[in-house]
mmCIF file of C-alpha atoms and ligand atoms in Angstrom:
data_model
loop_
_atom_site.group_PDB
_atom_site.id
_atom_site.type_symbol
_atom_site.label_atom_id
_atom_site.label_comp_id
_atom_site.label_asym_id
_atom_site.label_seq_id
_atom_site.Cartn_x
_atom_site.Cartn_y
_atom_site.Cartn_z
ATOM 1 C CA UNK A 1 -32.473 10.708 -23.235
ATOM 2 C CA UNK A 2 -30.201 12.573 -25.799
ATOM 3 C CA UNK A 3 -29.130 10.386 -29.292
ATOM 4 C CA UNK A 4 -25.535 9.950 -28.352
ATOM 5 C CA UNK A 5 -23.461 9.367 -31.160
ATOM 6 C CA UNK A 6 -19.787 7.905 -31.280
ATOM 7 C CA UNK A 7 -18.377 11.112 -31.843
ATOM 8 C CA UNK A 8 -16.898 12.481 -28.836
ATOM 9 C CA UNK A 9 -14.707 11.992 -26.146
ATOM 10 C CA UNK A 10 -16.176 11.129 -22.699
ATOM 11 C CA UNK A 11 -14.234 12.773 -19.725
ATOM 12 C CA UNK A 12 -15.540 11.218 -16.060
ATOM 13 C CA UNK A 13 -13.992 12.767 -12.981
ATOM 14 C CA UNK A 14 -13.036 15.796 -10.679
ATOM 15 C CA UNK A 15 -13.892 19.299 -10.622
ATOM 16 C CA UNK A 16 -11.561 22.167 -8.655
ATOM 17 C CA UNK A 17 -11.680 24.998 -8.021
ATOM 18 C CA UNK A 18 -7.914 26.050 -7.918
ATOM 19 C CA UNK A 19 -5.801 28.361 -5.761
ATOM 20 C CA UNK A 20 -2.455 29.139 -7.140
ATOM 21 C CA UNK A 21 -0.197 30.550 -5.067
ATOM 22 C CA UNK A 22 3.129 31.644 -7.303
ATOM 23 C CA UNK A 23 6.420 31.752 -4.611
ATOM 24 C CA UNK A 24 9.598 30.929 -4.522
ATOM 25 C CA UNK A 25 9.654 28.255 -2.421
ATOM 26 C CA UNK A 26 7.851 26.652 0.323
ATOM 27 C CA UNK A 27 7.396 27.770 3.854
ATOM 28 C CA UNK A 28 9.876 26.428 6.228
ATOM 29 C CA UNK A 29 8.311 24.630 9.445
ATOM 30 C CA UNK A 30 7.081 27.416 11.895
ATOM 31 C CA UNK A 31 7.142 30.332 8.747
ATOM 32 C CA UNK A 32 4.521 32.808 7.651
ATOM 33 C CA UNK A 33 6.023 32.963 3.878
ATOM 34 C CA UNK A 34 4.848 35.544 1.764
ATOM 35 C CA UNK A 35 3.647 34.356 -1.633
ATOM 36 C CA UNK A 36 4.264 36.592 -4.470
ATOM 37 C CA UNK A 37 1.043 35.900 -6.856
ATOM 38 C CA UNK A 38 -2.456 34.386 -6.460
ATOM 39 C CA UNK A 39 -4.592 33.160 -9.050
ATOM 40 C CA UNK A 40 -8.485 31.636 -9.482
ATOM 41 C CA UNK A 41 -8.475 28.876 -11.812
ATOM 42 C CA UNK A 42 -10.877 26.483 -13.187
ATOM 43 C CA UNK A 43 -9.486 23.086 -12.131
ATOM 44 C CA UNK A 44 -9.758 19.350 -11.213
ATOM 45 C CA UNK A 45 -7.805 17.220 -13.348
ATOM 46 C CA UNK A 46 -11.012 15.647 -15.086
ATOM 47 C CA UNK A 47 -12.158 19.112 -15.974
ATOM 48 C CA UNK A 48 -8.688 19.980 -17.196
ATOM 49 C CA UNK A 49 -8.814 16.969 -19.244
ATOM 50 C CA UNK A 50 -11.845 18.014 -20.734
ATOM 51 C CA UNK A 51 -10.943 21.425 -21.423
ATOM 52 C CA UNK A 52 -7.406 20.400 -23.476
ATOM 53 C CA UNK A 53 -9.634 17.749 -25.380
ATOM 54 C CA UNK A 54 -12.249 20.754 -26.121
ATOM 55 C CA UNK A 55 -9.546 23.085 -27.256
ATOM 56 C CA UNK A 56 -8.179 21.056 -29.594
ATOM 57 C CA UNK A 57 -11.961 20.722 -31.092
ATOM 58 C CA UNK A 58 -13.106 17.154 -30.364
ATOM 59 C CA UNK A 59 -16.982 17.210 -28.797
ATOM 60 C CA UNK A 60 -16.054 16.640 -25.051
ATOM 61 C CA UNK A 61 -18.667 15.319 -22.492
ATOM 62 C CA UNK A 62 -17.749 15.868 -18.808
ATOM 63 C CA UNK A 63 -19.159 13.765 -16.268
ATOM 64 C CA UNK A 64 -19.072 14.480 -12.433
ATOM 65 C CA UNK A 65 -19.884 16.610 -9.714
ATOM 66 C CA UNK A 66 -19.944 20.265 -8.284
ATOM 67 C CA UNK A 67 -21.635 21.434 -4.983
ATOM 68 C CA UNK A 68 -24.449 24.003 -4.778
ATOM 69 C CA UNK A 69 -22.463 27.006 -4.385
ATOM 70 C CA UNK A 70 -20.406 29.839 -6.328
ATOM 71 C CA UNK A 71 -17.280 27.723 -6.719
ATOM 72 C CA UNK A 72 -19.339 25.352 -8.746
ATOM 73 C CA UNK A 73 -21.267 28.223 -10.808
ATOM 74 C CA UNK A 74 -17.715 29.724 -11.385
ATOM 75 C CA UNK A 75 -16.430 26.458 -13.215
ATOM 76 C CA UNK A 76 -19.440 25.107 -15.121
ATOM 77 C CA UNK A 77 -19.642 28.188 -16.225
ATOM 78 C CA UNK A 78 -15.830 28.428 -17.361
ATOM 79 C CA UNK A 79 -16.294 24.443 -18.674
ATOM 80 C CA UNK A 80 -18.813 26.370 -21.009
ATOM 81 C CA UNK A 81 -16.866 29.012 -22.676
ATOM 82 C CA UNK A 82 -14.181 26.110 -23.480
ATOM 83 C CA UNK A 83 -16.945 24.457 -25.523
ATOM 84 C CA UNK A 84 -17.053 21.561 -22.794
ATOM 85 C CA UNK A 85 -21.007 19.766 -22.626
ATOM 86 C CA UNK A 86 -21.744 19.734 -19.124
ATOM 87 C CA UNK A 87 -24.997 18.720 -19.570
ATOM 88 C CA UNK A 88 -24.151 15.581 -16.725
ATOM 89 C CA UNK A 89 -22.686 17.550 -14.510
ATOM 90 C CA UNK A 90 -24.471 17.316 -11.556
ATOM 91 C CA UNK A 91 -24.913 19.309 -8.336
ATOM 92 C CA UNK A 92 -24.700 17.832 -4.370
ATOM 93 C CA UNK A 93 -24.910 19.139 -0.968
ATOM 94 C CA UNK A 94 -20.967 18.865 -0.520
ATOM 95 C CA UNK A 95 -19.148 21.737 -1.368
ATOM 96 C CA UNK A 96 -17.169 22.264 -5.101
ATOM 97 C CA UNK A 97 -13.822 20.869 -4.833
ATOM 98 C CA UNK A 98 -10.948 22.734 -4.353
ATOM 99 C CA UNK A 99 -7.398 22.528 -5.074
ATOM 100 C CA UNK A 100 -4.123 24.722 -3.327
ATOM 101 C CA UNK A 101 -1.833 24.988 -5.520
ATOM 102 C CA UNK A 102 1.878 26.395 -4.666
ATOM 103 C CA UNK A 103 3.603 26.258 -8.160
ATOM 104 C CA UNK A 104 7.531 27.249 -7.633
ATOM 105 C CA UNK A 105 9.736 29.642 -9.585
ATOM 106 C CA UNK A 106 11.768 26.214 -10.656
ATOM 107 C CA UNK A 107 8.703 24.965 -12.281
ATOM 108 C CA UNK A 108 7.905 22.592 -9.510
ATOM 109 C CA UNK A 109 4.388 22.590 -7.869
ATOM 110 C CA UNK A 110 2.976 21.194 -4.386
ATOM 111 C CA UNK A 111 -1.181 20.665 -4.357
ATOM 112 C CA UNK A 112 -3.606 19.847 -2.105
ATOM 113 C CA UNK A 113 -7.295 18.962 -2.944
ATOM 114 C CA UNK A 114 -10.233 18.763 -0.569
ATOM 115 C CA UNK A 115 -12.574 16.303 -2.855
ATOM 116 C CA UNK A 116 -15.894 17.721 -1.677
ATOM 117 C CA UNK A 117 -18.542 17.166 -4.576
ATOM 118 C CA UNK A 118 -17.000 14.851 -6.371
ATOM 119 C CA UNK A 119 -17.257 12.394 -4.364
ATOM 120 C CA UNK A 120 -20.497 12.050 -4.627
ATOM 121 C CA UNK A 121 -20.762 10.530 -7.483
ATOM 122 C CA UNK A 122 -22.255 6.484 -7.532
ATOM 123 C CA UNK A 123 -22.305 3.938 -9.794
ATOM 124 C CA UNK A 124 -25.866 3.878 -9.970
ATOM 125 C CA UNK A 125 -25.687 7.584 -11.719
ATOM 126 C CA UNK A 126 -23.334 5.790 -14.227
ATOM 127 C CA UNK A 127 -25.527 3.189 -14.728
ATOM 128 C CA UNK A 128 -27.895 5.588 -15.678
ATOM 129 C CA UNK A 129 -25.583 7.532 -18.303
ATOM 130 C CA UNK A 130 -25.549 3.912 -19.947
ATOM 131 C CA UNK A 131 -25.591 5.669 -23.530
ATOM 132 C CA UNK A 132 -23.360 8.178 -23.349
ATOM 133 C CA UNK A 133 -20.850 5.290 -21.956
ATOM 134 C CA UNK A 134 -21.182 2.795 -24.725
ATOM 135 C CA UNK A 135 -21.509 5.241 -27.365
ATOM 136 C CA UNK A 136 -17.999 7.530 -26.327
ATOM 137 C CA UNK A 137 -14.814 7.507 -28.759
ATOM 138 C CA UNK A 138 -12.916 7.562 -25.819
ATOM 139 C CA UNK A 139 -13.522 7.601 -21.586
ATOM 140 C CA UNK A 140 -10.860 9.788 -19.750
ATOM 141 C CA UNK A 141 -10.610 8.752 -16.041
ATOM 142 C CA UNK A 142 -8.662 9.522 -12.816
ATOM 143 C CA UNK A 143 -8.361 8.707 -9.221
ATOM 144 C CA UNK A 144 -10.263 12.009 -7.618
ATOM 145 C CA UNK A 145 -13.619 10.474 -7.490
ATOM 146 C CA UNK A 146 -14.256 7.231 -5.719
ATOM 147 C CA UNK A 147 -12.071 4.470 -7.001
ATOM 148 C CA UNK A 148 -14.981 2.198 -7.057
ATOM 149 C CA UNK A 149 -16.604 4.229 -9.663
ATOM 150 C CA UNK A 150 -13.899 4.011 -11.599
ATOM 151 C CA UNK A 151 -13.698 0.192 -11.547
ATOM 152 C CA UNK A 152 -17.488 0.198 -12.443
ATOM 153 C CA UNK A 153 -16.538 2.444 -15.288
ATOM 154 C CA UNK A 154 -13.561 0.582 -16.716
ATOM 155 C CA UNK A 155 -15.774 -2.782 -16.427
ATOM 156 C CA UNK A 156 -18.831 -1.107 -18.625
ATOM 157 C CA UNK A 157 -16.772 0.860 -21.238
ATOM 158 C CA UNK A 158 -14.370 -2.953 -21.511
ATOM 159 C CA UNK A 159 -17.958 -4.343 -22.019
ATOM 160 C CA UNK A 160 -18.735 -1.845 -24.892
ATOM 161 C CA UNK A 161 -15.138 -1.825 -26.270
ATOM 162 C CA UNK A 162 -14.451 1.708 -25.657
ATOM 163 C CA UNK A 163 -10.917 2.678 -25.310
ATOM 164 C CA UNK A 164 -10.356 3.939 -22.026
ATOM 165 C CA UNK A 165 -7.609 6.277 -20.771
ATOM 166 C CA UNK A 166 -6.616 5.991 -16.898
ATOM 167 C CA UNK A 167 -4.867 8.712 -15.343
ATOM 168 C CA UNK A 168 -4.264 6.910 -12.493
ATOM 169 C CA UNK A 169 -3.746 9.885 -10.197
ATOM 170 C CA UNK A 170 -3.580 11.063 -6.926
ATOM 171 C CA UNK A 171 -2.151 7.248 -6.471
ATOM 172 C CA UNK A 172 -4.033 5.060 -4.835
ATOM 173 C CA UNK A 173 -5.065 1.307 -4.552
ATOM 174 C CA UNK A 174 -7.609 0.279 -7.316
ATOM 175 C CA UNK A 175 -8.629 -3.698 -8.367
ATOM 176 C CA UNK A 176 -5.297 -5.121 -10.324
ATOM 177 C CA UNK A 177 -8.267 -7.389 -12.559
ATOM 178 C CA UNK A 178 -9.616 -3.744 -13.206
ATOM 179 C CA UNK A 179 -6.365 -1.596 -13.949
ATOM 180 C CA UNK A 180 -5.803 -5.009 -16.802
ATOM 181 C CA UNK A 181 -8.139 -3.852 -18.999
ATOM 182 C CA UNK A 182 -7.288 -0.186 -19.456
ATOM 183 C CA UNK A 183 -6.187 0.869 -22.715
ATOM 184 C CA UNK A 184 -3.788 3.517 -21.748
ATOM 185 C CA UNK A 185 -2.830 3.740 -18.405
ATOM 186 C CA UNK A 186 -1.000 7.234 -17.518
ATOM 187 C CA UNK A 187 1.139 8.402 -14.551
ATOM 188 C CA UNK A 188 3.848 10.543 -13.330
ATOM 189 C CA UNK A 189 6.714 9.606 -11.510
ATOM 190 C CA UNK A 190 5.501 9.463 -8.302
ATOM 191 C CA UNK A 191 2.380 7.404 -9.582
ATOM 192 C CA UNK A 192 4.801 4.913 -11.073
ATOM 193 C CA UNK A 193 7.014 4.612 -8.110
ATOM 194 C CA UNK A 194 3.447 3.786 -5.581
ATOM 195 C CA UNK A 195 1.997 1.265 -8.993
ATOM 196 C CA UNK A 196 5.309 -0.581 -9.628
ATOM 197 C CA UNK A 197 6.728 -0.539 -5.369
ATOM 198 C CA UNK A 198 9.751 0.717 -6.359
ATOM 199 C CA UNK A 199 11.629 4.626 -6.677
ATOM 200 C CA UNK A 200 10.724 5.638 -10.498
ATOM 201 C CA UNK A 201 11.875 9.246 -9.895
ATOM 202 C CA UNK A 202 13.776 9.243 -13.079
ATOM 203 C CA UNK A 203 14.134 7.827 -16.168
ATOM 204 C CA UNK A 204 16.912 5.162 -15.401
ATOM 205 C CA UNK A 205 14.415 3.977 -13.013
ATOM 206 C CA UNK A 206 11.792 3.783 -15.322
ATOM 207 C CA UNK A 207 13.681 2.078 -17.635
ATOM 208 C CA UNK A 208 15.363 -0.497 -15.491
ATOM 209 C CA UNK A 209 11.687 -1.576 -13.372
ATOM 210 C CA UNK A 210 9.282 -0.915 -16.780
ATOM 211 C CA UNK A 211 7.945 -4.770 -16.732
ATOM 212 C CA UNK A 212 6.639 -4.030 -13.143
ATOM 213 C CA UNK A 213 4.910 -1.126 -14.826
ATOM 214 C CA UNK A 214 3.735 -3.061 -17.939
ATOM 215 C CA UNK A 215 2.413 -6.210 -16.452
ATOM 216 C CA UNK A 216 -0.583 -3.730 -14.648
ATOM 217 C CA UNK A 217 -2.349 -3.500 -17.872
ATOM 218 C CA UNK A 218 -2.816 -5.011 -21.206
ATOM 219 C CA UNK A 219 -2.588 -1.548 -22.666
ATOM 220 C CA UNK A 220 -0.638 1.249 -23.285
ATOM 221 C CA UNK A 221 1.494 2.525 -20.203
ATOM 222 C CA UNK A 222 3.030 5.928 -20.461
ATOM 223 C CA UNK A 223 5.269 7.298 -17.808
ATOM 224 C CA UNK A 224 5.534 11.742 -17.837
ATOM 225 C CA UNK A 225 8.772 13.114 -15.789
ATOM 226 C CA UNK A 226 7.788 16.670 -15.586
ATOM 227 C CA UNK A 227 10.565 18.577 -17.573
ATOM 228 C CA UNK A 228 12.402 15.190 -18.405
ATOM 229 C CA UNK A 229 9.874 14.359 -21.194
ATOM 230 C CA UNK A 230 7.832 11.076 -20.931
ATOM 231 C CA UNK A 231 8.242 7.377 -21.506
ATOM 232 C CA UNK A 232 6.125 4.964 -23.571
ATOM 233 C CA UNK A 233 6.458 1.420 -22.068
ATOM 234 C CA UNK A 234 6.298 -0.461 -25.250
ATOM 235 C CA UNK A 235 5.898 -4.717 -24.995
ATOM 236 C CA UNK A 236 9.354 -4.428 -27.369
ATOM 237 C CA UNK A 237 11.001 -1.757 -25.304
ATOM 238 C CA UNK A 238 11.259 1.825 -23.625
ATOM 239 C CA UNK A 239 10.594 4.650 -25.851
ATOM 240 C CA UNK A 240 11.582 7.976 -24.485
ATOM 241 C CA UNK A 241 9.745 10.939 -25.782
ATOM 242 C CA UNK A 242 11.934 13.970 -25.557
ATOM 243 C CA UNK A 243 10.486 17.112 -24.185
ATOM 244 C CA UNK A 244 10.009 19.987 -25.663
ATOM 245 C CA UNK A 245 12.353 22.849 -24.579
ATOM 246 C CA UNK A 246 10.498 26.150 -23.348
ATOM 247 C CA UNK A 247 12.742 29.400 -22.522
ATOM 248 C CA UNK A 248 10.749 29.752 -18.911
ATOM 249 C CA UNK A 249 7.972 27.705 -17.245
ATOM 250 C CA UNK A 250 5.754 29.824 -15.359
ATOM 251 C CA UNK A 251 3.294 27.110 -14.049
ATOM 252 C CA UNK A 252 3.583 23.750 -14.482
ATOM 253 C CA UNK A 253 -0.110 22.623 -13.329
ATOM 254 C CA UNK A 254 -2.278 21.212 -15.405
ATOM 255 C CA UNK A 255 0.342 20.127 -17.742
ATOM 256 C CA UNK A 256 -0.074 16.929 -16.977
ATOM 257 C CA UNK A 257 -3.863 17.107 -17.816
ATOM 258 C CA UNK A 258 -2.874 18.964 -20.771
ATOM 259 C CA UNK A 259 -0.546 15.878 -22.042
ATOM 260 C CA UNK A 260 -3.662 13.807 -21.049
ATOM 261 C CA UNK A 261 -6.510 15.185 -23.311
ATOM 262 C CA UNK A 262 -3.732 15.805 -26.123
ATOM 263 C CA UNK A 263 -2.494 11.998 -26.233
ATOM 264 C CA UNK A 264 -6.810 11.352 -26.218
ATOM 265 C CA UNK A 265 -7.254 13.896 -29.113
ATOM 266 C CA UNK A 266 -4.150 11.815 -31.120
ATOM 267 C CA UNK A 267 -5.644 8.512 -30.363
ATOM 268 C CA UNK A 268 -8.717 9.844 -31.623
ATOM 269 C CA UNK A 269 -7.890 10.862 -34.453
ATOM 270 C CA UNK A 270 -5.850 7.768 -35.563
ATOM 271 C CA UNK A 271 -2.645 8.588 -34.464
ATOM 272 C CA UNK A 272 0.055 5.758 -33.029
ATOM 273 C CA UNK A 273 1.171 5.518 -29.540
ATOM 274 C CA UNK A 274 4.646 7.332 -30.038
ATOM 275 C CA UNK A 275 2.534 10.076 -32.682
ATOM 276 C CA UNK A 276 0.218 10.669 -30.121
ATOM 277 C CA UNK A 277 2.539 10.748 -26.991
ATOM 278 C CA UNK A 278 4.834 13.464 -28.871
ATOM 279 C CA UNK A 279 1.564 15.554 -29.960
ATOM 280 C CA UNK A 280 0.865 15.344 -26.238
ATOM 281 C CA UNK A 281 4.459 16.932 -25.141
ATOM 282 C CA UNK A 282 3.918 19.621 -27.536
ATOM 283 C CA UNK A 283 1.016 20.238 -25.894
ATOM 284 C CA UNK A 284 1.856 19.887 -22.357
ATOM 285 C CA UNK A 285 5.228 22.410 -23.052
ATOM 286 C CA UNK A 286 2.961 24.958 -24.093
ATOM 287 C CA UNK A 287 0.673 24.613 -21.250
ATOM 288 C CA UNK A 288 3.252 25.243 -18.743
ATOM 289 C CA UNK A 289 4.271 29.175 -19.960
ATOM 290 C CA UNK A 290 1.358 30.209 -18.814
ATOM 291 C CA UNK A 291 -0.073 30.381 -15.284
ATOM 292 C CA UNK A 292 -3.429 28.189 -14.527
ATOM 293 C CA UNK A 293 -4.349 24.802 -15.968
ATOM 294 C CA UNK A 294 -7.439 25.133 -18.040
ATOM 295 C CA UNK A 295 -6.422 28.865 -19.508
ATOM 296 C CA UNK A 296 -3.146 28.066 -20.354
ATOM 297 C CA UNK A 297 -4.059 24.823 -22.539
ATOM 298 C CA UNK A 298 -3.209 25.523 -26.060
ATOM 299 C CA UNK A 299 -5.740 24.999 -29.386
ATOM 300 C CA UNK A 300 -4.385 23.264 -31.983
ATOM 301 C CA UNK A 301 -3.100 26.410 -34.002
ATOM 302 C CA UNK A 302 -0.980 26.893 -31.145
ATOM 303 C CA UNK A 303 -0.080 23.398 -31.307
ATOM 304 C CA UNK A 304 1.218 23.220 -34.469
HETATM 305 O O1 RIB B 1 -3.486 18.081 -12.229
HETATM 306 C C1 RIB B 1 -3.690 19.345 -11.699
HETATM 307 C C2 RIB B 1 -4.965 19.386 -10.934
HETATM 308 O O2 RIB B 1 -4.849 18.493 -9.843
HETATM 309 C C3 RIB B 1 -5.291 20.733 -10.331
HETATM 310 O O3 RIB B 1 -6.135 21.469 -11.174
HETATM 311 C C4 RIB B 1 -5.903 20.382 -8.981
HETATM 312 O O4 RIB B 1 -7.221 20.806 -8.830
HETATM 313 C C5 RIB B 1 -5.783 18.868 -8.864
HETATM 314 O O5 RIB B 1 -6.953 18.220 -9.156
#
């Protein structure tokens, strides 16, 4: 068993490979559209997670699963050259993951995933990554491997008083005594509006329904609107983080991931809620010029 140390940042969760179809708009009901693009990309918002958190130069562990086949090859591989430690990755008989994307010319993107490998993951692998739990800065998590994985995970890493972050995403139901004890809890709009049972499809919204948002956790709960910035529930009040303006998005994927493992790296390193949630914009704004998740994540020269 390697010496972990409480020097990195722990990332636990899905692997894609992506599809990105670039068009101008969706099909209609009954159309063959013609896309104008395609792209490969590594994917999976754990990995992407990972790979924003290894950009920006904090030691990155990512935990989870890939199947047997080229897919999987294709994005260890690419976790690699990012500098990601996929040492406990693991292989199953399911296939990789994959994720369509179709990412619009107003910015807007539509995604399916088939989960495939990573679902395969148990709590009874966790159990056995005991170290590497306890000893993390931070845990990253989402909703793309089995939820109650990532109930046992929140439960162990409370135990060991390790700040977790939950990217509680693609939105689904998950213990209410678990989701308490999550340090940061982060979701977009359409995460919100399933969490807090009622429309939080803009910012008003947010506003006006934030205790139903805040009373999920004891933590942190940050709300991102896409282009409208992002919203930091505070216990004293509603901080909105302003976005930063870009002259054209080419692909918004991934920039949610990308806000993710930026507002980990600022927490990280020391930085406040509202310090870390702006770092995290800046982030996430350049993310979206460039097509792809993982490539298009920015270092920290880029950053700043
Ligand atoms: O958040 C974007 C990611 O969600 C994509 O990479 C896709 O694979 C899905 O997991």
């Amino acid at each position: 068993m390697r010496d972990w140390e409480r020097d990195y940042i722990c990332v636990i969760g899905s692997l894609n490979y992506d599809i990105i179809m670039k068009q101008k708009r969706m099909p209609f009901l009954g159309e063959t559209y013609t896309a104008d693009s395609i792209t490969y990309s590594g994917g999976g918002k754990g990995a992407n997670q990972a790979v924003q958190c290894a950009k920006l130069g904090i030691d990155t562990i990512m935990v989870g699963k890939v199947g047997r086949d080229t897919f999987g090859d294709t994005l260890v591989e690419k976790l690699k050259e990012y500098g990601v430690d996929c040492s406990c990755i693991g292989r199953s008989s399911s296939p990789t993951g994959v994720g369509v994307v179709h990412a619009l010319e107003d910015g807007s993107v539509y995604a399916s995933i088939i989960t495939g490998a990573n679902f395969d993951i148990t709590s009874l692998e966790i159990d056995g990554l005991d170290e590497l739990v306890r000893n993390s800065g931070i845990i990253i998590l989402q909703l793309e491997i089995p939820t109650g994985v990532v109930e046992h995970i929140i439960r162990k890493a409370k135990q060991y008083h390790v700040y977790t972050i939950l990217n509680a995403a693609p939105a689904k139901e998950i213990d209410r005594d678990v989701l308490k004890l999550v340090d940061g809890l982060i979701v977009n709009e359409t995460e919100a509006s399933f969490y807090a049972g009622v429309d939080m499809t803009d910012g008003g919204m947010v506003r006006a329904h934030a205790d139903r948002l805040r009373q999920l956790t004891d933590g942190t709960v940050i709300v991102t609107l896409g282009s409208k910035g992002s919203m930091l529930l505070e216990k004293e009040g509603v901080v909105p983080i302003e976005p930063v303006k870009v002259e054209h998005v080419t692909d918004s994927t991934g920039a949610g991931d990308s806000y993710i493992g930026a507002f980990a790296y600022g927490k990280y390193k020391g930085m406040t809620d509202r310090q870390a949630c702006c770092f995290a914009a800046r982030a996430a704004s350049v993310t979206v010029t460039k097509i792809g998740a993982q490539e298009a994540m920015p270092c920290l020269r880029e950053i700043n």
